[in-house]
Coordinates of C-alpha atoms in Angstrom, one line a residue:
Chain D
M129 CA 0.0 -0.1 0.0
A130 CA 1.3 3.3 -1.0
S131 CA 1.9 6.0 1.6
L132 CA -0.9 8.5 1.6
K133 CA -0.8 11.6 3.6
L134 CA -3.3 14.3 3.9
Y135 CA -2.6 17.8 5.2
G136 CA -5.4 20.2 6.3
M137 CA -7.9 21.1 9.1
G138 CA -10.8 18.7 9.6
Y139 CA -13.4 21.3 9.7
S140 CA -12.7 22.7 6.2
P141 CA -15.2 21.7 3.5
F142 CA -12.4 21.3 1.1
V143 CA -10.4 18.8 3.3
R144 CA -13.7 17.0 4.2
R145 CA -14.2 16.5 0.4
V146 CA -11.0 14.5 0.4
L147 CA -11.5 12.7 3.6
L148 CA -14.8 11.5 2.3
T149 CA -13.3 10.2 -1.0
L150 CA -10.8 8.3 0.8
H151 CA -13.7 6.5 3.1
E152 CA -15.8 5.8 -0.1
L153 CA -12.7 4.0 -1.6
G154 CA -12.4 2.0 1.7
I155 CA -9.0 3.5 2.2
E156 CA -8.1 3.3 5.7
D157 CA -4.2 3.5 6.1
Y158 CA -3.7 7.1 5.4
E159 CA -1.9 9.6 7.5
W160 CA -3.5 12.9 8.2
E161 CA -1.6 16.0 9.5
Q162 CA -3.7 18.8 10.8
V163 CA -2.8 22.0 9.2
D164 CA -4.7 24.9 10.1
A165 CA -4.6 27.4 7.0
P166 CA -6.2 30.3 8.8
K167 CA -3.6 30.3 11.4
G168 CA -0.9 30.4 9.0
E169 CA 0.3 26.8 9.3
A170 CA 0.0 26.2 5.5
R171 CA 2.5 29.1 4.8
T172 CA 5.6 27.8 6.8
P173 CA 8.6 27.3 4.4
A174 CA 8.2 23.5 4.7
F175 CA 4.5 23.6 3.7
L176 CA 5.1 25.9 0.9
A177 CA 7.8 23.7 -0.5
K178 CA 5.0 21.1 -1.0
Q179 CA 2.1 23.2 -1.9
P180 CA 3.5 26.6 -3.3
F181 CA 0.1 28.4 -3.2
G182 CA -0.1 27.7 0.6
K183 CA -3.6 26.1 0.8
V184 CA -5.1 23.0 2.0
P185 CA -5.9 20.1 1.4
L186 CA -2.7 18.7 0.1
L187 CA -2.2 15.0 -0.7
E188 CA 1.1 13.4 -0.6
D189 CA 1.2 9.8 -2.3
D190 CA 4.7 8.4 -2.0
G191 CA 6.3 11.8 -2.0
E192 CA 4.1 13.2 -4.9
C193 CA 2.2 16.2 -4.0
I194 CA -1.1 17.0 -5.2
W195 CA -3.4 19.7 -4.5
E196 CA -6.9 21.3 -5.1
S197 CA -9.5 19.3 -3.4
R198 CA -11.4 18.1 -6.4
A199 CA -8.1 17.2 -8.5
I200 CA -7.3 15.2 -5.2
M201 CA -10.7 13.4 -5.4
R202 CA -10.5 12.5 -9.1
Y203 CA -6.9 11.2 -8.4
L204 CA -8.0 8.9 -5.7
A205 CA -10.9 7.7 -7.7
D206 CA -8.7 7.3 -10.7
K207 CA -5.8 5.6 -9.2
Y208 CA -7.5 3.5 -6.4
G209 CA -11.1 2.9 -7.6
P210 CA -10.4 0.2 -10.1
E211 CA -8.5 -2.0 -7.8
R212 CA -11.0 -1.7 -5.3
G213 CA -13.9 -2.0 -7.7
V214 CA -15.5 1.4 -7.1
N215 CA -16.3 3.4 -9.9
L216 CA -16.7 7.2 -8.9
L217 CA -16.1 8.7 -12.2
G218 CA -18.6 7.5 -14.6
R219 CA -19.0 4.3 -16.7
D220 CA -18.6 5.8 -20.1
A221 CA -17.5 9.0 -21.8
L222 CA -20.7 10.8 -21.7
E223 CA -21.0 9.7 -18.0
R224 CA -17.7 11.1 -17.3
G225 CA -18.6 14.2 -19.1
R226 CA -21.6 14.5 -16.9
V227 CA -19.6 13.9 -13.7
N228 CA -17.3 16.7 -14.5
Q229 CA -20.2 18.9 -15.7
W230 CA -21.9 18.6 -12.1
I231 CA -18.5 19.0 -10.4
E232 CA -18.1 22.3 -12.4
T233 CA -21.7 23.3 -11.4
E234 CA -20.7 22.7 -7.8
V235 CA -17.7 24.8 -8.2
N236 CA -19.2 27.8 -10.1
G237 CA -22.8 27.8 -9.0
Y238 CA -23.5 25.7 -5.9
S239 CA -20.8 26.3 -3.6
P240 CA -19.9 30.0 -4.1
E241 CA -23.5 30.9 -2.8
A242 CA -23.6 28.3 -0.1
L243 CA -20.1 29.2 1.1
A244 CA -21.2 32.8 1.2
I245 CA -24.0 31.8 3.5
T246 CA -21.9 29.5 5.7
F247 CA -19.1 32.2 5.8
E248 CA -21.5 34.8 7.4
R249 CA -23.4 32.4 9.8
V250 CA -20.7 29.6 10.8
F251 CA -17.1 30.7 10.0
K252 CA -17.2 34.3 11.1
K253 CA -18.6 33.2 14.6
F254 CA -16.1 30.3 14.7
R255 CA -13.0 32.6 14.0
N256 CA -14.3 35.5 16.1
M257 CA -14.7 37.6 12.9
G258 CA -17.8 39.4 13.9
E259 CA -21.6 39.1 13.5
P260 CA -23.3 37.7 10.3
D261 CA -24.3 40.2 7.6
E262 CA -27.6 38.9 7.1
E263 CA -28.1 41.1 4.0
K264 CA -25.2 39.2 2.2
V265 CA -27.1 36.1 3.6
A266 CA -30.3 37.1 2.0
A267 CA -28.6 38.0 -1.2
A268 CA -26.6 34.6 -1.4
T269 CA -29.8 32.8 -0.5
K270 CA -31.9 34.3 -3.4
K271 CA -29.2 33.2 -6.0
F272 CA -28.8 30.0 -4.3
E273 CA -32.6 29.1 -4.4
K274 CA -32.5 29.6 -8.1
I275 CA -29.8 27.0 -8.4
L276 CA -31.4 24.8 -6.2
D277 CA -34.7 24.7 -8.3
V278 CA -32.6 23.5 -11.2
Y279 CA -31.1 20.8 -9.1
E280 CA -34.4 19.9 -7.7
K281 CA -35.9 19.5 -11.3
H282 CA -32.9 17.5 -12.6
L283 CA -33.2 15.0 -9.5
E284 CA -36.8 14.2 -10.6
G285 CA -36.8 10.5 -11.1
R286 CA -33.1 10.2 -10.1
E287 CA -31.4 8.9 -7.1
Y288 CA -27.9 10.5 -7.9
L289 CA -26.9 13.3 -10.2
V290 CA -25.5 11.0 -12.9
G291 CA -26.4 7.6 -13.8
D292 CA -27.7 4.9 -11.4
S293 CA -25.0 5.1 -8.6
M294 CA -23.0 7.6 -6.6
T295 CA -20.3 9.4 -8.4
L296 CA -17.9 12.3 -7.3
A297 CA -20.6 14.6 -8.8
D298 CA -22.6 13.9 -5.7
L299 CA -19.8 13.4 -3.4
T300 CA -18.4 17.0 -4.1
H301 CA -21.5 18.7 -2.9
L302 CA -21.8 17.1 0.6
P303 CA -19.4 18.9 2.8
V304 CA -20.6 22.4 1.9
T305 CA -24.3 21.0 2.1
E306 CA -23.3 19.9 5.7
H307 CA -22.3 23.2 6.6
L308 CA -25.5 24.8 5.3
K309 CA -27.4 22.8 8.1
V310 CA -25.1 24.4 10.7
A311 CA -25.9 27.7 9.2
G312 CA -29.5 27.5 9.5
A313 CA -30.1 27.1 5.8
G314 CA -31.2 23.4 5.8
H315 CA -34.8 24.3 5.3
L316 CA -34.0 25.1 1.8
F317 CA -33.6 21.5 1.2
D318 CA -36.7 20.4 3.4
S319 CA -38.9 22.2 0.8
R320 CA -37.6 20.7 -2.0
P321 CA -38.5 16.7 -1.9
N322 CA -36.0 15.6 -4.6
L323 CA -32.9 17.4 -3.0
K324 CA -34.1 16.2 0.6
A325 CA -34.3 12.6 -0.5
W326 CA -30.8 13.0 -2.2
R327 CA -29.3 14.7 0.8
S328 CA -30.7 12.0 3.2
R329 CA -29.5 9.3 0.8
L330 CA -26.0 10.6 0.7
F331 CA -25.8 11.4 4.4
S332 CA -26.9 8.1 5.4
R333 CA -23.9 6.3 3.7
P334 CA -21.2 4.8 6.1
A335 CA -18.4 6.8 4.4
W336 CA -20.2 10.0 5.6
Q337 CA -20.9 8.4 9.1
K338 CA -17.2 7.7 9.4
L339 CA -16.2 11.2 8.2
K340 CA -18.4 12.6 11.2
E341 CA -16.4 10.1 13.6
V342 CA -12.9 11.0 12.4
A343 CA -13.6 14.7 11.9
P344 CA -16.4 16.0 14.1
L345 CA -17.2 19.6 13.2
P346 CA -16.0 21.8 16.2
M347 CA -18.8 24.4 15.4
V348 CA -21.7 22.4 15.8
Chain I
M113 CA -30.7 16.0 -34.5
G114 CA -27.5 14.6 -35.8
G115 CA -24.0 15.7 -35.5
V116 CA -22.1 17.7 -33.0
T117 CA -22.9 21.4 -32.2
L118 CA -21.2 23.7 -30.1
Y119 CA -23.5 26.8 -28.8
G120 CA -22.0 30.0 -27.7
H121 CA -20.6 33.4 -28.5
P122 CA -17.1 33.7 -29.9
Q123 CA -16.1 36.3 -27.4
S124 CA -17.0 34.4 -24.3
P125 CA -13.8 33.1 -22.7
Y126 CA -15.7 30.1 -21.7
V127 CA -16.6 29.3 -25.2
R128 CA -13.3 30.0 -26.6
R129 CA -11.9 27.3 -23.9
A130 CA -14.2 24.8 -25.6
L131 CA -13.5 25.7 -29.1
M132 CA -9.7 25.6 -28.4
A133 CA -10.2 22.0 -27.3
F134 CA -12.1 21.2 -30.5
Y135 CA -9.2 22.8 -32.6
E136 CA -6.4 21.3 -30.7
M137 CA -7.9 17.7 -31.2
G138 CA -8.3 18.5 -34.8
V139 CA -12.1 18.0 -34.9
Q140 CA -13.4 19.3 -38.0
D141 CA -16.8 17.9 -37.9
F142 CA -18.9 20.2 -35.8
D143 CA -21.2 23.2 -36.1
F144 CA -20.7 26.3 -34.3
K145 CA -24.0 28.2 -33.5
V146 CA -23.6 31.7 -32.1
V147 CA -25.8 32.5 -29.3
S148 CA -25.9 35.8 -27.5
S149 CA -26.8 36.0 -23.8
S150 CA -27.5 39.8 -24.0
K151 CA -30.1 39.1 -26.8
G152 CA -31.9 36.4 -24.6
D153 CA -30.8 33.4 -26.7
T154 CA -29.7 31.5 -23.6
K155 CA -33.2 31.9 -21.8
T156 CA -35.5 30.4 -24.5
D157 CA -37.4 27.4 -23.4
E158 CA -35.5 25.6 -26.3
Y159 CA -32.2 26.5 -24.9
L160 CA -33.1 25.9 -21.2
A161 CA -34.2 22.4 -22.3
M162 CA -30.7 21.8 -23.2
N163 CA -29.0 23.8 -20.4
P164 CA -31.2 24.7 -17.4
F165 CA -28.7 27.2 -16.0
A166 CA -28.8 29.2 -19.2
K167 CA -25.1 29.5 -19.8
M168 CA -22.8 29.1 -22.4
P169 CA -20.9 27.2 -24.1
L170 CA -23.3 24.0 -24.6
L171 CA -22.2 21.1 -26.3
D172 CA -24.9 19.0 -28.4
D173 CA -23.5 15.5 -29.3
N174 CA -26.1 13.9 -31.2
G175 CA -28.9 14.9 -28.8
Q176 CA -27.0 14.4 -25.6
Y177 CA -26.1 17.9 -24.0
L178 CA -23.0 18.7 -22.0
Y179 CA -22.2 22.1 -20.3
E180 CA -19.6 23.8 -18.5
S181 CA -16.5 24.8 -20.5
R182 CA -14.0 22.7 -18.5
A183 CA -16.2 19.5 -18.8
I184 CA -16.5 20.0 -22.4
M185 CA -12.8 20.4 -22.9
R186 CA -12.2 17.3 -21.0
Y187 CA -14.9 15.4 -22.9
I188 CA -13.6 16.4 -26.4
A189 CA -10.1 15.7 -25.3
E190 CA -10.8 12.2 -24.1
K191 CA -13.3 11.5 -27.0
H192 CA -10.9 12.2 -29.7
A193 CA -7.7 11.0 -27.9
G194 CA -7.4 7.9 -30.3
E195 CA -7.6 10.1 -33.4
S196 CA -4.7 12.4 -32.5
S197 CA -1.2 12.2 -31.2
S198 CA -2.2 15.0 -28.5
D199 CA -2.7 13.7 -25.0
L200 CA -4.1 16.7 -23.3
V201 CA -5.5 14.8 -20.5
G202 CA -2.6 12.9 -18.9
K203 CA -1.0 9.4 -19.5
D204 CA -1.4 8.0 -16.0
P205 CA -3.3 8.8 -12.8
L206 CA -0.5 11.1 -11.5
E207 CA -0.1 13.1 -14.7
R208 CA -3.9 13.3 -14.9
A209 CA -4.0 14.6 -11.2
L210 CA -1.4 17.3 -12.1
V211 CA -3.4 18.5 -15.1
N212 CA -6.5 18.6 -13.0
Q213 CA -4.7 20.5 -10.2
W214 CA -3.6 23.3 -12.5
V215 CA -6.8 23.4 -14.2
D216 CA -8.4 24.1 -10.8
V217 CA -5.8 26.5 -9.9
E218 CA -6.8 28.6 -12.8
G219 CA -10.6 28.2 -12.4
H220 CA -10.5 28.7 -8.6
S221 CA -7.8 31.5 -8.0
V222 CA -6.6 33.0 -11.4
T223 CA -9.9 33.6 -13.4
E224 CA -11.6 35.2 -10.4
Q225 CA -8.8 38.0 -10.1
V226 CA -8.4 38.5 -13.9
A227 CA -12.1 38.9 -14.1
V228 CA -11.9 41.8 -11.6
V229 CA -9.1 43.5 -13.4
V230 CA -10.9 43.2 -16.6
E231 CA -14.1 44.6 -15.3
E232 CA -12.6 47.5 -13.6
N233 CA -10.1 48.6 -16.2
F234 CA -11.8 47.5 -19.3
L235 CA -15.4 46.4 -19.3
K236 CA -16.9 49.2 -17.0
K237 CA -15.5 51.9 -19.6
L238 CA -16.7 49.7 -22.7
M239 CA -20.1 49.0 -21.4
G240 CA -20.7 52.1 -19.5
T241 CA -21.8 50.2 -16.4
G242 CA -19.9 52.5 -13.9
E243 CA -17.1 54.1 -12.6
P244 CA -13.8 51.9 -12.5
D245 CA -12.9 51.2 -9.0
K246 CA -9.1 51.4 -9.1
D247 CA -8.6 50.2 -5.5
R248 CA -10.6 47.0 -6.4
A249 CA -8.5 46.4 -9.6
D250 CA -5.1 47.1 -7.6
A251 CA -6.1 44.7 -4.9
A252 CA -6.9 42.0 -7.7
K253 CA -3.7 42.9 -9.6
E254 CA -1.7 42.3 -6.4
K255 CA -3.2 38.8 -5.8
L256 CA -2.5 38.0 -9.4
A257 CA 1.1 39.1 -8.7
R258 CA 1.4 36.8 -6.1
L259 CA -0.1 33.7 -8.0
F260 CA 2.1 34.4 -10.8
D261 CA 5.2 34.3 -8.7
V262 CA 4.4 31.0 -7.9
Y263 CA 3.7 30.1 -11.8
E264 CA 7.0 31.8 -12.5
K265 CA 8.9 29.5 -10.1
H266 CA 7.0 26.4 -11.4
L267 CA 7.9 27.2 -15.0
E268 CA 11.7 27.3 -14.2
G269 CA 13.2 24.7 -16.6
R270 CA 9.6 23.8 -17.7
E271 CA 8.1 24.5 -21.2
Y272 CA 4.6 23.7 -19.9
L273 CA 2.7 23.4 -16.8
V274 CA 2.6 19.5 -16.8
G275 CA 4.3 16.6 -18.4
G276 CA 6.7 18.5 -20.8
R277 CA 4.0 19.1 -23.5
F278 CA 0.8 21.0 -24.0
T279 CA -2.1 19.8 -22.1
L280 CA -5.4 20.9 -20.6
A281 CA -3.5 22.5 -17.8
D282 CA -2.0 25.1 -20.3
L283 CA -5.0 25.4 -22.7
T284 CA -7.5 26.3 -19.9
H285 CA -5.4 29.5 -19.0
L286 CA -5.6 30.9 -22.6
P287 CA -9.1 32.6 -22.7
Y288 CA -8.7 34.7 -19.4
T289 CA -4.9 35.3 -19.7
E290 CA -5.5 36.6 -23.2
L291 CA -7.7 39.5 -21.7
L292 CA -5.0 40.8 -19.3
P293 CA -3.4 43.5 -22.1
H294 CA -7.0 44.8 -22.6
A295 CA -6.9 45.7 -18.7
G296 CA -3.6 47.3 -18.8
A297 CA -2.1 44.4 -17.0
A298 CA 0.1 42.9 -19.5
E299 CA 3.1 43.5 -17.4
L300 CA 2.1 40.8 -14.9
I301 CA 3.1 38.2 -17.8
S302 CA 5.8 40.4 -19.3
S303 CA 7.8 41.1 -16.2
R304 CA 8.1 37.3 -15.5
P305 CA 10.5 35.8 -18.1
N306 CA 9.4 32.1 -17.6
M307 CA 5.7 33.1 -18.0
S308 CA 6.2 35.3 -20.9
K309 CA 8.1 32.4 -22.8
W310 CA 5.3 30.1 -21.9
W311 CA 2.5 32.5 -22.7
E312 CA 4.3 33.2 -26.2
R313 CA 4.5 29.4 -26.7
I314 CA 0.8 28.5 -25.8
S315 CA -0.7 31.5 -27.5
S316 CA 1.1 31.0 -30.8
R317 CA -0.5 27.5 -31.2
P318 CA -2.2 27.3 -34.5
A319 CA -5.4 26.2 -32.9
W320 CA -5.5 29.3 -30.6
K321 CA -4.9 31.4 -33.8
K322 CA -7.9 29.6 -35.3
V323 CA -10.1 30.7 -32.4
Q324 CA -9.0 34.1 -32.7
Q325 CA -9.7 34.0 -36.5
L326 CA -13.1 32.6 -35.9
E327 CA -14.1 35.7 -34.1
A328 CA -12.9 37.9 -36.5
K329 CA -14.9 35.8 -39.3
L330 CA -18.0 36.2 -37.5
S331 CA -17.8 39.7 -36.4

C-alpha cells in the first residue's frame, strides 16, 4: 500500500471532500496531519515547499504532491477506484462528461452561494470575525434558491446526479451542504423533496458517518 | 438532431476554451452556433431544455447535452484521444492529477482575479456600467502578482505546466490570460521571463490562432 498523507484542518469543507473520498474508496491507512490554514500553518517554508500556493488540502502519495480538493478526489478515484471495484468517475465517456459537468456546476454555481451563507453564519463566529451580515446571507440565499430549483428538477426520477450510482458529482456537494445545515439554511432542502431525499440518501452512507467520527465539526 | 454542435458566443472566454479543445484535437466535423446571452438566446425554452442554467458554452453531441467549459474540454479531449497524437488529459493517474490540479488553480484562483481587473479596467468603460474602482483593480492585480510568482517559479526549467507538453492545464489558461493586456495588466506576464516564454509558446499555437480568427470571421 502506497503511503498516503493528507494535510489540512478537519472542519474545512475542502479537506472533508478528500476525507470522504478516501472513505468511499475504503482507504483506511492514510496519515492525516492537521494543518490549520487560517492560523498560517500552510504558509511555513516546509509546507510551501510542498504546496507553493499555501493552501489545503494537500495530498502526498509516495512523496508526490497533489493539491486542489477536487483534483485530489479525481486522483484517488482514478488510481485506487479500479483496484477496489469502486467507480466514482462515470462508466463511459458521456457519463464521465456529466460527472465533470456537475463538479463544475458545484464549483461555479452551488458552492459560491452556499459558502457565502456559511461564511457569514458559521465561520465568522467560529473565528471571532464578527456578526453575520444578514443582507449578504439574504442575497446569497436568493441566488442559491434559483440554483437549487434547477437541481430539484434534475433530480426528478433520479437517485443520483449522474447515472444509477453515486459518483464524485454527488460527493463533491456534501461537505458544503453539511455546513448549510449548521448555518440554519437546511430548510432550503426540506421544501424541495428530491433534494431532501438525495441529501438524506448521501448522508446515510457509512463513508459519511465515518467522516463525522474522524472529523467531528467543532462548530456544531 | 444529428452531429455535434457547440453553442456560444465567440467572445466568451468560456466558449473560447471549448473551441480551443475542438481545434487542438483536430475536430473538423462540428457546427458552431452563435448565441448571445444579451439578446436572450440562452433563456429561450429551447435552450433551457438543453442547459437549465442558461449558460454557454453548450455542447450537443447527437442529442446528448453537456455544459460547463471545463467539462466540455475534457470530454472532447478524451473523445478524440485515439485520433490524435495529442494527449491533453494525462497518461497516468498522477499526470492526470497534476493536469487537474492546474486546471483548478486557474479556475478557482486566477480567473476570479483576472475577471476583476478586466471588469474594472476595461469592461466598465466599454459597457458604460459604472466608474472603474481602481482600488479593487489594484487589489486583484496584487493577488495575481502573488499567484504568478508561484507560476514563474514552477515554470523554471519547464516549457509547459505539466508533463513537458501542451495539456489541458495550459489550454485552460488561454481565454482569461488573453484579456490581461486589454485591462492594462500585460506587465504581470511580461515582467516574468518564464511566464512570458510560456505565454508566447501556448498562445502562438495554430489552434489558438484559429479561435481568434473565428471571432474575426463572425464579427
